[in-house]
Amino acid sequence: MRTRPRTALVAALLALLVGLVCAPQAGAAGQAPAAAASGTFRNPLNTGPDPFLAYANGAYHLTTTQGDSIRMWRSPSLATLLDADPITVWTDTNASRNQHIWAPEFYRFGNRWYLYYTADDGTDDHHRLYVLESERDDPAGPYHFKAKLAPPNHANDFAIDPGILQHNGRLYLAYSGINPYQHNGLNIAPMSNPYTVSGDAVAINAAGGCPEVREGPEFLNRNGHTWMTYSTCDTGKPDYQVWMMSLANGADPLVPGNWVQRSGPVFSRADDRGVFGPGHHAFFTSPDGTQDWLIYHAKTTSVNTYSNRTTRAQKITWNADGSPNLGVPLAMGATQDLPSGDPGSGNYWINDDGRASGAGSVAYTGTWNSGTGCAAQCFWGDDHWSDRAGNTATFTFTGTRIALLSVRDTGNGIAAISVDGGPEQRVDFYGAIRTGETLQYLSPRLAKGTHTLKVRVTGERNGSSGAAFVSVDRAEVYTD
């Protein structure tokens, strides 16, 4: 092998020592030091729940539950999904299926994409499963309606959360619906093609640590087994979590006894990191195909609520017994390396105390409170807050867009936000439930260069709020 000249080696060691002394020591509370900004990202990736993601045609494609339509976010880097503009890929005028559109997932078969989802007519128990077919080889469509998916033995029964199992060269529809074990229980039915259910569904008696829900089945195949992971407990609970079963290669998935239960949850709340209710997940591979990743939703509050479920991602590993290791949920805002093969975008963060991983800073006028009381709910465990009308916080950054994330709370008021001295936009920081690192504002797209974002405290509040505080925590800068 080649050896490096001594002068180069000494210089490298000095640079390393300087980096160790000067580099920030943590990202979000309790997390590892931040890596180089050009190859990192921070959650959330989206403000919606029930995520599904696939990498295709040189870009990540993400869907989340939107309710009235199916929208997709597309970006060449995971780091800029929050920055991406949504594409509406489906709306429906059919009154039997144009409301409560949930949990879309999309798969490529042949040279077409098939998008699976659930919808109803406004009554939850009327949720049924449907599939769309793309007009071309593009996950963003356009799509046309293809079929309703209904196993003969559950033709008129409640059904949500479709997922596709590919096993031994055949397709199966897995979903959550009526069965002998739960109103929302796991079922699997055979398919003759991507849009036709060809037989009755069988019920899977899956464990889950609580009685009421088994939903969102997803699949990984490796090491001689198919691994089915699924979410349990009501999704509003902080104990919403992921459990797992396995099926040996060659075994029939329509024989319930062939599924082997793994004891205990494999992904669950992490109170010390401010993560509650992690679940309704999916898996994807890095752009170069060498890494396996998990995408899921979680909350920053332990309150039982369906709000505040945001989309997050992190890398998974594999255990010695061949099973997937989903790890422990990372704190919101924890700096992670991008998936292998991801080109990155050069995005970076600015903390409320002035620290930054790129060309950015923040300056305050007036007297602001600051401290670490928000702990895991805040980036780096600290934030600034004020209720004094006229006080300002001004971020200076170099990029094309900036996102402001901070605490929402019952005592928060209204801020006036402006970019580059332009017109102010009023933004209400109030929240009926206290939540951390909540997306408060996403700026318009800007020309490349240096810009300012000013947050002005108005001293005003809505009628539900107990005070008029404005919280400043993290800014995420985009340079794409």
Coordinates of C-alpha atoms in Angstrom, one line a residue, residues 80 83 345-348 359 397-403 419-420 442-451 476-480:
T80 CA -34.8 17.6 0.8
D83 CA -38.4 20.9 1.1
S345 CA -28.0 18.7 -1.0
G346 CA -25.8 20.6 1.3
N347 CA -28.6 21.4 3.8
Y348 CA -27.6 22.4 7.3
A359 CA -23.1 29.4 6.9
F397 CA -28.5 31.9 6.1
T398 CA -27.0 31.0 2.7
G399 CA -29.3 28.8 0.7
T400 CA -32.6 28.7 -1.3
R401 CA -35.1 27.9 1.5
I402 CA -35.5 27.8 5.3
A403 CA -37.7 25.9 7.6
V419 CA -38.0 37.0 4.6
D420 CA -35.4 39.6 3.4
L442 CA -41.5 27.0 5.5
S443 CA -40.3 29.9 3.4
P444 CA -40.9 30.4 -0.3
R445 CA -38.2 29.2 -2.7
L446 CA -35.4 31.9 -2.9
A447 CA -32.6 32.7 -5.3
K448 CA -29.3 31.2 -4.3
G449 CA -27.5 33.5 -1.9
T450 CA -27.6 35.0 1.5
H451 CA -31.0 35.8 3.1
E476 CA -33.2 23.9 8.7
V477 CA -31.6 25.5 5.6
Y478 CA -31.8 24.0 2.1
T479 CA -29.3 24.8 -0.6
D480 CA -30.8 22.7 -3.5

